[in-house]
Amino acid sequence: MKKNDIILIAIIAVLALGIGGYILLNREEPKNAKVVVTVNGHVYKEADLYEDQTIEIKYGDYSNTLEIKDGYAKMTDADCTDQICVHQKQIHYNGETIVCLPHLVLVTIESNEDISLDSVAN
C-alpha cells in the first residue's frame, strides 16, 4: 500500500464515523410510545414504554418474560431452546422489534408519530 491509499482509507473511515455519529445523535426520542406484544398474529398486550413493568407472556406451554424499564423493552427470559430473543438488544425506538420465532412472539415499539425518513435520506 502506498501513502495515498492510506490517506484515502483514513478519509473514508473518518467520514463513515462522522455520518454514523450524526445519525445516532439525531434520533428522536419516541413520544407516547407503546410496546405491542403480538402472539401468533394476535395482539396479546399493549403497554406504555415509560411505565416500568414485567409482562409474563404465556401461550400454550410456552412462556416468555418481557421487562419494560426506563423507556426500554427487553426479553429477559424464555423457555425456548435457542434463546435468540433473550440475547437481542433492548429496544426503544419506533419500529424496533424483538422476535421469539419458536413461540410466535413479536414485541414492537409503536408511536403515534409518523415514521419519517431518516436525516440521511432527507
PDB file of C-alpha atoms in Angstrom:
ATOM      1  CA  MET A   1       0.000   0.000   0.000  1.00  0.00           C
ATOM      2  CA  LYS A   2       1.171   3.425  -0.850  1.00  0.00           C
ATOM      3  CA  LYS A   3       0.857   6.641   1.119  1.00  0.00           C
ATOM      4  CA  ASN A   4      -2.146   7.847  -0.937  1.00  0.00           C
ATOM      5  CA  ASP A   5      -4.003   4.560  -0.289  1.00  0.00           C
ATOM      6  CA  ILE A   6      -3.599   5.029   3.468  1.00  0.00           C
ATOM      7  CA  ILE A   7      -4.795   8.639   3.244  1.00  0.00           C
ATOM      8  CA  LEU A   8      -7.871   7.581   1.235  1.00  0.00           C
ATOM      9  CA  ILE A   9      -8.739   4.826   3.724  1.00  0.00           C
ATOM     10  CA  ALA A  10      -8.361   7.275   6.629  1.00  0.00           C
ATOM     11  CA  ILE A  11     -10.626   9.852   4.953  1.00  0.00           C
ATOM     12  CA  ILE A  12     -13.314   7.225   4.243  1.00  0.00           C
ATOM     13  CA  ALA A  13     -13.112   5.939   7.840  1.00  0.00           C
ATOM     14  CA  VAL A  14     -13.461   9.453   9.294  1.00  0.00           C
ATOM     15  CA  LEU A  15     -16.438  10.219   7.024  1.00  0.00           C
ATOM     16  CA  ALA A  16     -18.144   6.929   7.919  1.00  0.00           C
ATOM     17  CA  LEU A  17     -17.699   7.563  11.650  1.00  0.00           C
ATOM     18  CA  GLY A  18     -18.920  11.140  11.294  1.00  0.00           C
ATOM     19  CA  ILE A  19     -22.061  10.163   9.378  1.00  0.00           C
ATOM     20  CA  GLY A  20     -22.793   7.292  11.769  1.00  0.00           C
ATOM     21  CA  GLY A  21     -22.379   9.545  14.793  1.00  0.00           C
ATOM     22  CA  TYR A  22     -24.611  12.214  13.266  1.00  0.00           C
ATOM     23  CA  ILE A  23     -27.382   9.680  12.641  1.00  0.00           C
ATOM     24  CA  LEU A  24     -27.159   8.239  16.166  1.00  0.00           C
ATOM     25  CA  LEU A  25     -27.137  11.647  17.839  1.00  0.00           C
ATOM     26  CA  ASN A  26     -30.094  12.954  15.825  1.00  0.00           C
ATOM     27  CA  ARG A  27     -32.512  10.123  16.553  1.00  0.00           C
ATOM     28  CA  GLU A  28     -35.610  11.482  18.224  1.00  0.00           C
ATOM     29  CA  GLU A  29     -36.994  10.004  21.391  1.00  0.00           C
ATOM     30  CA  PRO A  30     -40.375   8.390  20.736  1.00  0.00           C
ATOM     31  CA  LYS A  31     -43.243  10.264  22.346  1.00  0.00           C
ATOM     32  CA  ASN A  32     -46.380   8.475  23.528  1.00  0.00           C
ATOM     33  CA  ALA A  33     -44.705   5.207  22.590  1.00  0.00           C
ATOM     34  CA  LYS A  34     -46.167   1.863  23.493  1.00  0.00           C
ATOM     35  CA  VAL A  35     -44.945  -1.705  23.490  1.00  0.00           C
ATOM     36  CA  VAL A  36     -47.173  -4.040  21.496  1.00  0.00           C
ATOM     37  CA  VAL A  37     -46.829  -7.762  22.199  1.00  0.00           C
ATOM     38  CA  THR A  38     -48.244 -10.000  19.486  1.00  0.00           C
ATOM     39  CA  VAL A  39     -48.568 -13.778  19.838  1.00  0.00           C
ATOM     40  CA  ASN A  40     -49.360 -15.879  16.777  1.00  0.00           C
ATOM     41  CA  GLY A  41     -50.501 -12.776  14.885  1.00  0.00           C
ATOM     42  CA  HIS A  42     -52.917 -11.550  17.571  1.00  0.00           C
ATOM     43  CA  VAL A  43     -52.321  -8.639  19.961  1.00  0.00           C
ATOM     44  CA  TYR A  44     -51.580 -10.137  23.361  1.00  0.00           C
ATOM     45  CA  LYS A  45     -50.942  -6.930  25.293  1.00  0.00           C
ATOM     46  CA  GLU A  46     -50.130  -3.245  24.835  1.00  0.00           C
ATOM     47  CA  ALA A  47     -48.166  -1.328  27.452  1.00  0.00           C
ATOM     48  CA  ASP A  48     -46.738   2.164  27.917  1.00  0.00           C
ATOM     49  CA  LEU A  49     -42.997   2.226  27.128  1.00  0.00           C
ATOM     50  CA  TYR A  50     -42.374   4.632  30.012  1.00  0.00           C
ATOM     51  CA  GLU A  51     -44.184   2.624  32.703  1.00  0.00           C
ATOM     52  CA  ASP A  52     -41.796   0.140  34.330  1.00  0.00           C
ATOM     53  CA  GLN A  53     -43.317  -3.331  34.432  1.00  0.00           C
ATOM     54  CA  THR A  54     -42.740  -7.009  33.769  1.00  0.00           C
ATOM     55  CA  ILE A  55     -45.044  -8.850  31.383  1.00  0.00           C
ATOM     56  CA  GLU A  56     -45.400 -12.626  31.514  1.00  0.00           C
ATOM     57  CA  ILE A  57     -46.302 -13.882  28.032  1.00  0.00           C
ATOM     58  CA  LYS A  58     -47.959 -17.298  28.138  1.00  0.00           C
ATOM     59  CA  TYR A  59     -49.048 -19.163  25.018  1.00  0.00           C
ATOM     60  CA  GLY A  60     -49.937 -22.825  25.393  1.00  0.00           C
ATOM     61  CA  ASP A  61     -46.972 -24.500  27.073  1.00  0.00           C
ATOM     62  CA  TYR A  62     -44.648 -21.602  26.150  1.00  0.00           C
ATOM     63  CA  SER A  63     -43.533 -18.788  28.388  1.00  0.00           C
ATOM     64  CA  ASN A  64     -41.604 -15.540  27.833  1.00  0.00           C
ATOM     65  CA  THR A  65     -40.843 -12.653  30.191  1.00  0.00           C
ATOM     66  CA  LEU A  66     -40.645  -9.097  28.859  1.00  0.00           C
ATOM     67  CA  GLU A  67     -39.248  -6.325  31.041  1.00  0.00           C
ATOM     68  CA  ILE A  68     -40.071  -2.681  30.376  1.00  0.00           C
ATOM     69  CA  LYS A  69     -37.790  -0.381  32.334  1.00  0.00           C
ATOM     70  CA  ASP A  70     -36.527   3.201  31.918  1.00  0.00           C
ATOM     71  CA  GLY A  71     -38.096   3.527  28.444  1.00  0.00           C
ATOM     72  CA  TYR A  72     -36.592   0.307  27.084  1.00  0.00           C
ATOM     73  CA  ALA A  73     -38.093  -3.136  26.488  1.00  0.00           C
ATOM     74  CA  LYS A  74     -36.065  -6.348  26.760  1.00  0.00           C
ATOM     75  CA  MET A  75     -36.932 -10.028  26.686  1.00  0.00           C
ATOM     76  CA  THR A  76     -35.350 -11.290  29.906  1.00  0.00           C
ATOM     77  CA  ASP A  77     -36.451 -14.922  29.870  1.00  0.00           C
ATOM     78  CA  ALA A  78     -37.883 -17.514  27.502  1.00  0.00           C
ATOM     79  CA  ASP A  79     -38.197 -21.271  27.689  1.00  0.00           C
ATOM     80  CA  CYS A  80     -37.343 -21.773  24.007  1.00  0.00           C
ATOM     81  CA  THR A  81     -34.197 -23.707  23.124  1.00  0.00           C
ATOM     82  CA  ASP A  82     -32.375 -21.117  21.002  1.00  0.00           C
ATOM     83  CA  GLN A  83     -32.748 -18.086  23.366  1.00  0.00           C
ATOM     84  CA  ILE A  84     -32.244 -15.660  20.457  1.00  0.00           C
ATOM     85  CA  CYS A  85     -34.949 -13.318  21.767  1.00  0.00           C
ATOM     86  CA  VAL A  86     -33.230 -13.133  25.163  1.00  0.00           C
ATOM     87  CA  HIS A  87     -29.915 -12.222  23.521  1.00  0.00           C
ATOM     88  CA  GLN A  88     -31.416  -9.463  21.331  1.00  0.00           C
ATOM     89  CA  LYS A  89     -30.617  -5.941  22.462  1.00  0.00           C
ATOM     90  CA  GLN A  90     -33.184  -3.881  24.307  1.00  0.00           C
ATOM     91  CA  ILE A  91     -35.466  -1.807  22.106  1.00  0.00           C
ATOM     92  CA  HIS A  92     -36.543   1.800  22.445  1.00  0.00           C
ATOM     93  CA  TYR A  93     -37.126   3.499  19.083  1.00  0.00           C
ATOM     94  CA  ASN A  94     -40.273   3.483  16.957  1.00  0.00           C
ATOM     95  CA  GLY A  95     -40.417   0.377  14.758  1.00  0.00           C
ATOM     96  CA  GLU A  96     -37.807  -1.681  16.608  1.00  0.00           C
ATOM     97  CA  THR A  97     -38.732  -5.307  17.316  1.00  0.00           C
ATOM     98  CA  ILE A  98     -37.837  -8.365  19.350  1.00  0.00           C
ATOM     99  CA  VAL A  99     -38.841 -11.721  17.873  1.00  0.00           C
ATOM    100  CA  CYS A 100     -39.196 -15.138  19.510  1.00  0.00           C
ATOM    101  CA  LEU A 101     -39.846 -17.308  16.478  1.00  0.00           C
ATOM    102  CA  PRO A 102     -40.328 -20.654  18.278  1.00  0.00           C
ATOM    103  CA  HIS A 103     -43.094 -19.107  20.422  1.00  0.00           C
ATOM    104  CA  LEU A 104     -44.535 -16.884  17.657  1.00  0.00           C
ATOM    105  CA  VAL A 105     -43.982 -13.779  19.837  1.00  0.00           C
ATOM    106  CA  LEU A 106     -43.321 -10.353  18.339  1.00  0.00           C
ATOM    107  CA  VAL A 107     -42.607  -7.291  20.504  1.00  0.00           C
ATOM    108  CA  THR A 108     -42.748  -3.941  18.695  1.00  0.00           C
ATOM    109  CA  ILE A 109     -42.319  -0.314  19.730  1.00  0.00           C
ATOM    110  CA  GLU A 110     -45.086   1.815  18.225  1.00  0.00           C
ATOM    111  CA  SER A 111     -45.568   5.556  18.439  1.00  0.00           C
ATOM    112  CA  ASN A 112     -48.402   7.733  17.194  1.00  0.00           C
ATOM    113  CA  GLU A 113     -45.793   9.803  15.369  1.00  0.00           C
ATOM    114  CA  ASP A 114     -45.275   9.258  11.671  1.00  0.00           C
ATOM    115  CA  ILE A 115     -42.205   7.221  10.802  1.00  0.00           C
ATOM    116  CA  SER A 116     -40.382   9.651   8.565  1.00  0.00           C
ATOM    117  CA  LEU A 117     -37.254   9.251   6.518  1.00  0.00           C
ATOM    118  CA  ASP A 118     -34.045   9.500   8.472  1.00  0.00           C
ATOM    119  CA  SER A 119     -31.815  12.531   8.289  1.00  0.00           C
ATOM    120  CA  VAL A 120     -29.558  10.991   5.636  1.00  0.00           C
ATOM    121  CA  ALA A 121     -32.458  10.409   3.202  1.00  0.00           C
ATOM    122  CA  ASN A 122     -33.998  13.857   3.694  1.00  0.00           C
TER     123      ASN A 122
END
